[in-house]
GROMACS .gro file of C-alpha atoms in nm:
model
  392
    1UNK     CA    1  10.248  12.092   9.253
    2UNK     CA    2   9.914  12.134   9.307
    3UNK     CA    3   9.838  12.254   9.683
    4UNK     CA    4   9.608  11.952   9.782
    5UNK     CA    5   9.887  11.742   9.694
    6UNK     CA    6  10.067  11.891  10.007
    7UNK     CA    7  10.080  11.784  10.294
    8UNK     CA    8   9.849  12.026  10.430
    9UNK     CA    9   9.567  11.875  10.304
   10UNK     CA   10   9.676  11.569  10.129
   11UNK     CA   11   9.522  11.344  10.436
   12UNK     CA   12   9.167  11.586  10.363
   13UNK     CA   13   9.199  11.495  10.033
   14UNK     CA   14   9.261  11.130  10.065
   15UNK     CA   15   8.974  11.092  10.330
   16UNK     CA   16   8.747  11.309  10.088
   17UNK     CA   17   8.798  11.109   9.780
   18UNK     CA   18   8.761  10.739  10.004
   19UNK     CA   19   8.402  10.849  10.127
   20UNK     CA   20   8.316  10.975   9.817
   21UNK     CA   21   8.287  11.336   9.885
   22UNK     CA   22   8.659  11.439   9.707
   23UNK     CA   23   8.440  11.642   9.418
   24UNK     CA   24   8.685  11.641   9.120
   25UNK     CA   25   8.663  11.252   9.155
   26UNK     CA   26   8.492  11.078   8.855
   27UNK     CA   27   8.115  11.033   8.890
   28UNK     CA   28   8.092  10.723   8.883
   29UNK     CA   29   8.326  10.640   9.139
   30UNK     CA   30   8.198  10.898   9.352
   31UNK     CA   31   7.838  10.715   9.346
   32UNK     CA   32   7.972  10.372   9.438
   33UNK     CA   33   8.161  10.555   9.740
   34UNK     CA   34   7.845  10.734   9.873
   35UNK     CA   35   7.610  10.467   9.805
   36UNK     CA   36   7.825  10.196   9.945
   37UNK     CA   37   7.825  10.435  10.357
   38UNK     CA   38   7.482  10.480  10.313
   39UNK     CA   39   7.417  10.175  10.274
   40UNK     CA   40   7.612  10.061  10.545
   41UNK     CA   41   7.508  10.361  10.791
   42UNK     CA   42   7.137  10.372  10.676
   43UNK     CA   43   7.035   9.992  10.590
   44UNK     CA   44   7.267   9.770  10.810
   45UNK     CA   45   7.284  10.020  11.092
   46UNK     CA   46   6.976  10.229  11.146
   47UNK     CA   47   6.702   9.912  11.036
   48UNK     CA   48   6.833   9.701  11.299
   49UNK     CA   49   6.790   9.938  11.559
   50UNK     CA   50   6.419   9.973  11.461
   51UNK     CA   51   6.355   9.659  11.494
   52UNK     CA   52   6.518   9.611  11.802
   53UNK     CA   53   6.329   9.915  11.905
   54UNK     CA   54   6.001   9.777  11.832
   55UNK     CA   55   6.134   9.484  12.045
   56UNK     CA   56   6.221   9.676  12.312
   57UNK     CA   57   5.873   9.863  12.335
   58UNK     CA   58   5.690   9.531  12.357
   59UNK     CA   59   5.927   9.384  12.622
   60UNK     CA   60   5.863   9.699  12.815
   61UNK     CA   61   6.300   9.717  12.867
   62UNK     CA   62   6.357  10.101  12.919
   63UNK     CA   63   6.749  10.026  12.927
   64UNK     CA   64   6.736   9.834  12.570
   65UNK     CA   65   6.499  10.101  12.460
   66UNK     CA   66   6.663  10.411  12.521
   67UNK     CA   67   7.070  10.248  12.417
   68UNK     CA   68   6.866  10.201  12.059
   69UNK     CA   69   6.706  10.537  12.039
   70UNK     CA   70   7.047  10.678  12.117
   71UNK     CA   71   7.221  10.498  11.852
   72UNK     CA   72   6.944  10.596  11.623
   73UNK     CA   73   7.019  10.952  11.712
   74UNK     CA   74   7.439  10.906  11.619
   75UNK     CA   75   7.406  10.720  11.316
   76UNK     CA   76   7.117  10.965  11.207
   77UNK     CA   77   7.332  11.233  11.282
   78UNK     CA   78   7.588  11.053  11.077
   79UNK     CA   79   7.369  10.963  10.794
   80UNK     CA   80   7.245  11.320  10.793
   81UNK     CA   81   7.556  11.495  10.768
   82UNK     CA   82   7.679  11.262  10.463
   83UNK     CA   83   7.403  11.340  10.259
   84UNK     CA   84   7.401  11.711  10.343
   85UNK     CA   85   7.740  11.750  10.220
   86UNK     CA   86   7.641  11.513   9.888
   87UNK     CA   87   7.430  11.795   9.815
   88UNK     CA   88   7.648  12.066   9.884
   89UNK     CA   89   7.926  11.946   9.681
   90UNK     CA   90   7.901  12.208   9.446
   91UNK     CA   91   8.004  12.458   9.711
   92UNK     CA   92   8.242  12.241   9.876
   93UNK     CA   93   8.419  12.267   9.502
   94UNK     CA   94   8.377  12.648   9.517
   95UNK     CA   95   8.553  12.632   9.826
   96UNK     CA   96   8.855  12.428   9.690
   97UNK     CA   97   8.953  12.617   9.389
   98UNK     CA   98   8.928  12.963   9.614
   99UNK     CA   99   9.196  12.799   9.823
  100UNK     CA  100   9.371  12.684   9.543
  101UNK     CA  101   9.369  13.052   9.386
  102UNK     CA  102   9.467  13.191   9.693
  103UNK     CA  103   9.769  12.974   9.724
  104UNK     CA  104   9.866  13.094   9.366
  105UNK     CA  105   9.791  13.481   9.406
  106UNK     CA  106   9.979  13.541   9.763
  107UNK     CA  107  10.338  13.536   9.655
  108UNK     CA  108  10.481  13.759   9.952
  109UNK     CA  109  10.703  13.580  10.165
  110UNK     CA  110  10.584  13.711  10.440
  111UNK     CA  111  10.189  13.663  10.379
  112UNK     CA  112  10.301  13.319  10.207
  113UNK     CA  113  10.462  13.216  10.551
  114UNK     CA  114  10.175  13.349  10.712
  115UNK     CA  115   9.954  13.104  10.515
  116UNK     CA  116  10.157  12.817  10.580
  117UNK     CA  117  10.181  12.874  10.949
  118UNK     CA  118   9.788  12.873  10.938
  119UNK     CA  119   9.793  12.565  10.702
  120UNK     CA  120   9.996  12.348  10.950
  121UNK     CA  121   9.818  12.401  11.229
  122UNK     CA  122   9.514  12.271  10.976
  123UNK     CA  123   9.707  11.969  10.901
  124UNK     CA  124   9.766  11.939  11.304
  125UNK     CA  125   9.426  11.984  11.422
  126UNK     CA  126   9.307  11.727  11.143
  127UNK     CA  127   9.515  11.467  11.254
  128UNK     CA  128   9.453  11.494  11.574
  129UNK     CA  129   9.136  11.488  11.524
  130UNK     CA  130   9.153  11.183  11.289
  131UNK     CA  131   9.388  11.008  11.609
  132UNK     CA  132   9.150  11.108  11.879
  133UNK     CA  133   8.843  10.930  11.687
  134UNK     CA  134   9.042  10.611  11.543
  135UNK     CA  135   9.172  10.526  11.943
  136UNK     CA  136   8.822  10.605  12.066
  137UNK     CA  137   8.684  10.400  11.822
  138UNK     CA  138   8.901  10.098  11.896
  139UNK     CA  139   8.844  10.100  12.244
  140UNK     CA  140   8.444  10.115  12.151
  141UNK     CA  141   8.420   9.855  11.958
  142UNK     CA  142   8.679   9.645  12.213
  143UNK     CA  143   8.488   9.649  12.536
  144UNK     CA  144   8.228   9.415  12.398
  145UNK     CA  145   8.516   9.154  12.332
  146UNK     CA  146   8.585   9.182  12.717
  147UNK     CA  147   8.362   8.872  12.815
  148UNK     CA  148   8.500   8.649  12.593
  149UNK     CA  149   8.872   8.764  12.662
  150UNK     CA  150   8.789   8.718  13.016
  151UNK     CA  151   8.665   8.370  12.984
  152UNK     CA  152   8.987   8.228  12.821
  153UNK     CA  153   9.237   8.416  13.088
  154UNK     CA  154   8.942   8.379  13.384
  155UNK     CA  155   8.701   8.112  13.321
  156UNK     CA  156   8.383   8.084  13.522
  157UNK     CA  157   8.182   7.735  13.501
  158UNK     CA  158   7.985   7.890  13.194
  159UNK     CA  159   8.034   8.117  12.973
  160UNK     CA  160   7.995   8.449  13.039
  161UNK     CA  161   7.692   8.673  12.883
  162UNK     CA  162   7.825   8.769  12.521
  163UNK     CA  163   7.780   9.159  12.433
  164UNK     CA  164   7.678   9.301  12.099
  165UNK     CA  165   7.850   9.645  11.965
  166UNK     CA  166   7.531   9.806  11.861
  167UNK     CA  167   7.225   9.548  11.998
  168UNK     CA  168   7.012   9.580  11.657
  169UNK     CA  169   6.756   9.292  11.601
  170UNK     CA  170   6.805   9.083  11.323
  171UNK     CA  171   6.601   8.774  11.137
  172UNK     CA  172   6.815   8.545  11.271
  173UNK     CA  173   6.951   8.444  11.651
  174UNK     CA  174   7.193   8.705  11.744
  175UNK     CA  175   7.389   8.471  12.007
  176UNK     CA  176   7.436   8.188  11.720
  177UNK     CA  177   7.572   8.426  11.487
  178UNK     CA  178   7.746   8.643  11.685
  179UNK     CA  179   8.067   8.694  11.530
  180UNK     CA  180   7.876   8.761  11.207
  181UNK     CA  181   7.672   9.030  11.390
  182UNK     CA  182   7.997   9.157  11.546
  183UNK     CA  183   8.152   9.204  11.217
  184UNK     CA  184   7.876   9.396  11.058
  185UNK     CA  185   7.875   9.638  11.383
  186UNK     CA  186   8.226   9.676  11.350
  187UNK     CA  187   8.245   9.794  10.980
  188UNK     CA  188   7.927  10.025  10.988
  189UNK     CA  189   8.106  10.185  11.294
  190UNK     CA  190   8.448  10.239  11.097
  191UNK     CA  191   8.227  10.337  10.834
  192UNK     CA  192   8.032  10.586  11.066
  193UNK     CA  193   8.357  10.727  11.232
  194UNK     CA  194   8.525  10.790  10.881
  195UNK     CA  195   8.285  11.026  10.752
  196UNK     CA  196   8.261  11.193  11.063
  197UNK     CA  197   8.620  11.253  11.103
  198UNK     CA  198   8.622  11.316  10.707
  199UNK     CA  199   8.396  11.555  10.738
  200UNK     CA  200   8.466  11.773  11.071
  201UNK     CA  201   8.869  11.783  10.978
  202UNK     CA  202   8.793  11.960  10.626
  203UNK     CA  203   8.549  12.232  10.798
  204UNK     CA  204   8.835  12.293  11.066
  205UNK     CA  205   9.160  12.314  10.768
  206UNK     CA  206   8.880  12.528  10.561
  207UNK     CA  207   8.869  12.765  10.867
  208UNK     CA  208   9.232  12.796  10.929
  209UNK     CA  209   9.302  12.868  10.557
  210UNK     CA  210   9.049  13.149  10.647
  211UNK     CA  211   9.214  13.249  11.004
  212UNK     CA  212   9.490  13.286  10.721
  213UNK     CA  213   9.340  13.506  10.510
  214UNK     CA  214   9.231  13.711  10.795
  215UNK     CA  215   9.641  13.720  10.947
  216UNK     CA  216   9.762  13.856  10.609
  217UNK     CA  217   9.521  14.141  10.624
  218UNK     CA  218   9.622  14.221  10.988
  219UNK     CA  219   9.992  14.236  10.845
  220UNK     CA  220   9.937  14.446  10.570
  221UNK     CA  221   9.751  14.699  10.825
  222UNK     CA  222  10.066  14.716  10.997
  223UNK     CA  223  10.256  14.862  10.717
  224UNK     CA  224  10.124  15.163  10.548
  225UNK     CA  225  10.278  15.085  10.198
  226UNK     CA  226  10.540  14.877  10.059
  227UNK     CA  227  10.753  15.171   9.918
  228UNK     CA  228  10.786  15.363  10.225
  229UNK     CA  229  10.748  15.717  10.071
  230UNK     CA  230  10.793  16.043  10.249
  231UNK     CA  231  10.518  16.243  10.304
  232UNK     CA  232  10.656  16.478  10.085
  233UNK     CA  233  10.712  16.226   9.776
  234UNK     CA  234  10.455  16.361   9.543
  235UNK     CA  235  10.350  15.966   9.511
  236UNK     CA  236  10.254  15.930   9.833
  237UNK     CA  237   9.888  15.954   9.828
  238UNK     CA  238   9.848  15.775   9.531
  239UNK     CA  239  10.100  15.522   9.671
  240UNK     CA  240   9.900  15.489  10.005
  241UNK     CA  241   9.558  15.529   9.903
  242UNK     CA  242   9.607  15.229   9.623
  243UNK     CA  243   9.772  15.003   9.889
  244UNK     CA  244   9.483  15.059  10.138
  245UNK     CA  245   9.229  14.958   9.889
  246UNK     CA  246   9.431  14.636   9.783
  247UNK     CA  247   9.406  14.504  10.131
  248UNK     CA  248   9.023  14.593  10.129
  249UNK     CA  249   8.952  14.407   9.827
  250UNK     CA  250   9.159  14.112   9.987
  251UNK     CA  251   8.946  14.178  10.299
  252UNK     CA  252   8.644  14.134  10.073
  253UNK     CA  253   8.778  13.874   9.899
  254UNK     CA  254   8.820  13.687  10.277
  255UNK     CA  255   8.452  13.772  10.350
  256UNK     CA  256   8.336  13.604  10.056
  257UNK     CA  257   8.527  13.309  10.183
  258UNK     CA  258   8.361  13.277  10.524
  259UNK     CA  259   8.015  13.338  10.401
  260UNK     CA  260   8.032  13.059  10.173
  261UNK     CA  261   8.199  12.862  10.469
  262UNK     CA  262   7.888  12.954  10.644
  263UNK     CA  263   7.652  12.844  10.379
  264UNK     CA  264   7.808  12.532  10.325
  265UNK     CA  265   7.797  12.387  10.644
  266UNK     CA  266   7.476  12.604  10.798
  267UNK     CA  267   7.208  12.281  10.756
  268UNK     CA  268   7.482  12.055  10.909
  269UNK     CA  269   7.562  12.216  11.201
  270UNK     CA  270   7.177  12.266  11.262
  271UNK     CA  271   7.060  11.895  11.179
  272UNK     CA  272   7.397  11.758  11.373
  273UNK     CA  273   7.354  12.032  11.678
  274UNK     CA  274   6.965  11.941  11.695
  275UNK     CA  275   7.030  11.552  11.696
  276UNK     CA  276   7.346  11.546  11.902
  277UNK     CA  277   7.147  11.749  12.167
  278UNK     CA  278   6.870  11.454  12.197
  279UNK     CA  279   7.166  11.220  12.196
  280UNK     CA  280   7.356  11.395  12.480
  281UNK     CA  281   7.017  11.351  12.692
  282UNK     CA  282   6.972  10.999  12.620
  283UNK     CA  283   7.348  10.909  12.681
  284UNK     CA  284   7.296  11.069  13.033
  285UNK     CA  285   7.029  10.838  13.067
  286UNK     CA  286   7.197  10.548  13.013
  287UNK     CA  287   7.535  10.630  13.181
  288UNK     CA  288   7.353  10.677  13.494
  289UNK     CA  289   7.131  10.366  13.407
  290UNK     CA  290   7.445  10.179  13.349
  291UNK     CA  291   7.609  10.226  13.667
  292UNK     CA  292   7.586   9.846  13.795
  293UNK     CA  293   7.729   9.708  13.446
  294UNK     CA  294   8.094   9.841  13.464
  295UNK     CA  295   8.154   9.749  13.038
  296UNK     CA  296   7.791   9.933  12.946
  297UNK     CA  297   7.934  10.231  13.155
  298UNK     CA  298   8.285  10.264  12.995
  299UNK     CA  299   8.092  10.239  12.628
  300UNK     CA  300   7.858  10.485  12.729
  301UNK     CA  301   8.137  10.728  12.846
  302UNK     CA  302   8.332  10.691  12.608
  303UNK     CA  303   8.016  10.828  12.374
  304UNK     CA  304   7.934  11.094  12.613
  305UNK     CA  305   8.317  11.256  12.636
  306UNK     CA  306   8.298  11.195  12.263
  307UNK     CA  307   8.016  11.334  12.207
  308UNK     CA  308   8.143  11.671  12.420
  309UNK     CA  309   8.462  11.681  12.248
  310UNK     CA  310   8.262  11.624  11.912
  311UNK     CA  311   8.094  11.948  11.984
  312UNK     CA  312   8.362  12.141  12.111
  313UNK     CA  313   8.575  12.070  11.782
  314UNK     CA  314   8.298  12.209  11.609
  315UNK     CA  315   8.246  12.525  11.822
  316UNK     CA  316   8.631  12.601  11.807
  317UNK     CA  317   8.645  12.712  11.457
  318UNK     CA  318   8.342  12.910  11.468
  319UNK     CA  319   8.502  13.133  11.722
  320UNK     CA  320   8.897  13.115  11.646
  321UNK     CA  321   8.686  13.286  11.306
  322UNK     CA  322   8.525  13.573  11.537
  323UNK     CA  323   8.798  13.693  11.732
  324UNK     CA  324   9.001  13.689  11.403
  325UNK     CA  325   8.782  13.879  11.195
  326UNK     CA  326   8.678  14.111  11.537
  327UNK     CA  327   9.049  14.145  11.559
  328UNK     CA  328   9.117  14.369  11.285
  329UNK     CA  329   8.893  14.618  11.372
  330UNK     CA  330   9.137  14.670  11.665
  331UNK     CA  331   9.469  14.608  11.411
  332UNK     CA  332   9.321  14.886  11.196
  333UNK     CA  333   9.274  15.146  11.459
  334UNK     CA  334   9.594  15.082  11.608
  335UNK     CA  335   9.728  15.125  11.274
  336UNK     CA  336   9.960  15.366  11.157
  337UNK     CA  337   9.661  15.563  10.986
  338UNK     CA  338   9.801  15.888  11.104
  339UNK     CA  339  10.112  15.835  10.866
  340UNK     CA  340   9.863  15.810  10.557
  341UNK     CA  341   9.686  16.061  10.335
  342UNK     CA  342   9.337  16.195  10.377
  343UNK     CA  343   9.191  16.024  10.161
  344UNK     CA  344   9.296  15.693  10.298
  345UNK     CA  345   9.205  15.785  10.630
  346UNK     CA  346   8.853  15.835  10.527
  347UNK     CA  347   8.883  15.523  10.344
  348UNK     CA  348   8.990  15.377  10.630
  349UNK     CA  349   8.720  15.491  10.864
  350UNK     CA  350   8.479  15.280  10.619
  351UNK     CA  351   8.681  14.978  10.657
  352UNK     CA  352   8.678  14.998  11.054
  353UNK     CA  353   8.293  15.067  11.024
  354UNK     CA  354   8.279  14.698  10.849
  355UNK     CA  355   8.522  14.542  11.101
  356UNK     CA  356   8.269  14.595  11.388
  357UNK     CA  357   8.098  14.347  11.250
  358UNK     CA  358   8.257  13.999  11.342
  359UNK     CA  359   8.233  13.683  11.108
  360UNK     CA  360   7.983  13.404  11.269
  361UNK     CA  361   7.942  13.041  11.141
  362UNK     CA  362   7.576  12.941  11.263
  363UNK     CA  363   7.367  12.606  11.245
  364UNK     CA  364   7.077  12.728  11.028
  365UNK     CA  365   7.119  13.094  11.096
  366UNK     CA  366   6.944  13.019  11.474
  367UNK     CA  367   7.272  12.925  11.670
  368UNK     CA  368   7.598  13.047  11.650
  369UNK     CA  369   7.883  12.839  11.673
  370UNK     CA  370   8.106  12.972  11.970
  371UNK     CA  371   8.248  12.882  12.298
  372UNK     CA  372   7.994  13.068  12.480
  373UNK     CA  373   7.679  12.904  12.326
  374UNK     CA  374   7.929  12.531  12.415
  375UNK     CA  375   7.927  12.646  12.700
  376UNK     CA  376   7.489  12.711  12.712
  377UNK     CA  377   7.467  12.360  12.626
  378UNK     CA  378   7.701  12.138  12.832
  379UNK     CA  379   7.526  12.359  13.116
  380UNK     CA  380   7.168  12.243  12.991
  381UNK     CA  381   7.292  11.908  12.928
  382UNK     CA  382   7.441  11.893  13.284
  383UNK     CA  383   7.128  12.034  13.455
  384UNK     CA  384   6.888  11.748  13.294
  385UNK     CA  385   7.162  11.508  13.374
  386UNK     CA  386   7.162  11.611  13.733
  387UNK     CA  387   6.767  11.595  13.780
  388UNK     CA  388   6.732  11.278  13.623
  389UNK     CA  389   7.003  11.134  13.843
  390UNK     CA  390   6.816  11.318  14.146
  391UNK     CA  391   6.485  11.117  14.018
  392UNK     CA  392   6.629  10.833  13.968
   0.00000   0.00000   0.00000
């Protein structure tokens, strides 16, 4: 059985292939995929909100103005990180038929268990992932439902004010066709969500088959050769020497790996990390702009924590993959290099010299993905937020 038919990444695969992206798909089919989100994140989505910006700007309404630019920002965002991995695809292909390879090469037990442990916590964190978005997503598009529940269990002497998902301008009366409107909102959001978590849960189970990769050469460092020679064994050295440099080419062999990892999702992360930056300051904005409309509040919220936790599934991966690949410079001087022959020890020496230098996922090669530069912006983020809210 082929491995993407597992259930580690049988759900990746699935999600892949229904937004288009799955690149052993049929061309064809892959075309009317990606041209059928686009359309419904780039056309029906963003060209409402433009006009409803250019609305907003002539009705001088800062709230209306800056809710549009900050849906502008998301589905951009969006938009952006569809096409960017449309053009990419080639890579993304390279990346599946390394893990498929890998899969067929590592026939340890051990280093095969090792893989799978790595693998289900892939399948885990994608699901979760998946979860986390779908509820979030149903209680966004909910809330603006909430005056019309209300008036059939609470009824005032008119009806309340109805509320639109995403408040784009159209050619026709919004309030007259508002369950039309509604409906549109509601796919291109589904539609939106989809490729995101699509998208973000393949990077994250393409990093843990690398956090993988990266375990089995930590256990192989912890056992100087598989025979177990004496010292005195006149096929010791050659024994030693040849097991050392199998791990090293598996070592390189991993590197390779995460450097196309890095290149395939480098112009994401730094067109996503740009835009959701701008968004994060406009969704402060409006939370704090939205404090006397309780339903505007809880949407907005629910963005902003989305929007953190968006960013923080992102930085995660990047550095689970630096303390992994740091890691074995530690495994291999704690190693058992004293039991080995000279000229694996001074083989070994080179191999420490290259695990000083720590694997790094970037946006663009200007930011590095990590918990410490997470940790840069939500203090930024929380410094403009706290000045505005002193302004305001």
């Amino acid at each position: 059985m082929d491995i993407f038919d597992t259930n580690y990444f049988l759900i990746n695969k699935k999600m892949l292939s229904l937004v288009g992206l799955w690149p052993y798909d049929d061309k064809a089919s892959k075309n009317i995929k990606r041209s059928f989100f686009i359309a419904a994140i780039g056309v029906v989505t963003i060209l409402p909100q433009f006009f409803g910006l250019r609305v907003s700007y002539q009705d001088k309404d800062i709230y209306r103005l800056f809710e549009r630019v900050g849906t502008l920002f998301f589905m951009h965002a969006i938009l952006f990180k569809f096409v960017i991995s449309i053009i990419f695809e080639d890579k993304m292909k390279v990346l599946l038929d390394s893990i498929r390879k890998n899969w067929i090469k590592i026939v340890d037990k051990t280093e095969r268990a090792i893989l799978i442990q790595y693998s289900e916590k892939g399948f885990i964190i994608s699901v979760g992932y998946m979860t986390y978005i779908s509820l979030a997503l149903i209680v966004y598009i909910s809330t603006p439902l909430m005056p019309t529940l209300l008036d059939l269990v609470i009824p005032l002497n008119e009806s309340r004010p109805k509320m639109h998902l995403l408040k784009g301008e159209f050619w026709f009366d919004g309030d007259e066709h508002y369950w039309q409107i509604f409906q549109i909102d509601s796919i291109s959001c589904i539609m939106a969500s989809t490729v995101v978590m699509t998208v973000d849960s393949f990077y994250a189970n393409c990093t843990e088959h690398c956090l993988g990769l990266f375990a089995i050469v930590k256990y192989r460092l912890s056992i100087p050769n598989k025979e177990n020679l004496k010292k005195t064994d006149p096929r010791y050295e050659d024994v030693s020497y040849k097991w050392l440099v199998e791990n090293i080419r598996i070592h390189s062999a991993v590197l390779d790996f995460a450097s196309l990892l890095e290149t395939s999702y480098s112009l994401a992360f730094f067109v996503v990390m740009g835009i959701n930056l701008l968004y994060f300051s406009s969704l402060s904005v409006l939370v704090l702009m939205s404090l006397e409309k309780p339903l505007d509040f809880v949407r907005f919220s629910i963005l902003l924590i989305g929007l953190i936790i968006h960013l923080f599934y992102l930085c995660w991966p990047g550095q689970k993959l630096i303390d992994h690949s740091s890691g074995l410079f530690r495994d291999a001087y704690n190693s058992q290099w004293y039991d080995s022959s000279m000229r694996s020890r001074k083989l070994l020496s080179i191999f420490i010299l290259r695990c000083s230098k720590p694997c790094i996922l970037t946006a663009g090669g200007i930011y590095n993905i990590n918990f410490a530069n997470f940790a840069v912006i939500l203090k930024k983020s929380m410094s403009f937020f706290t000045v505005f809210s002193n302004i305001s």
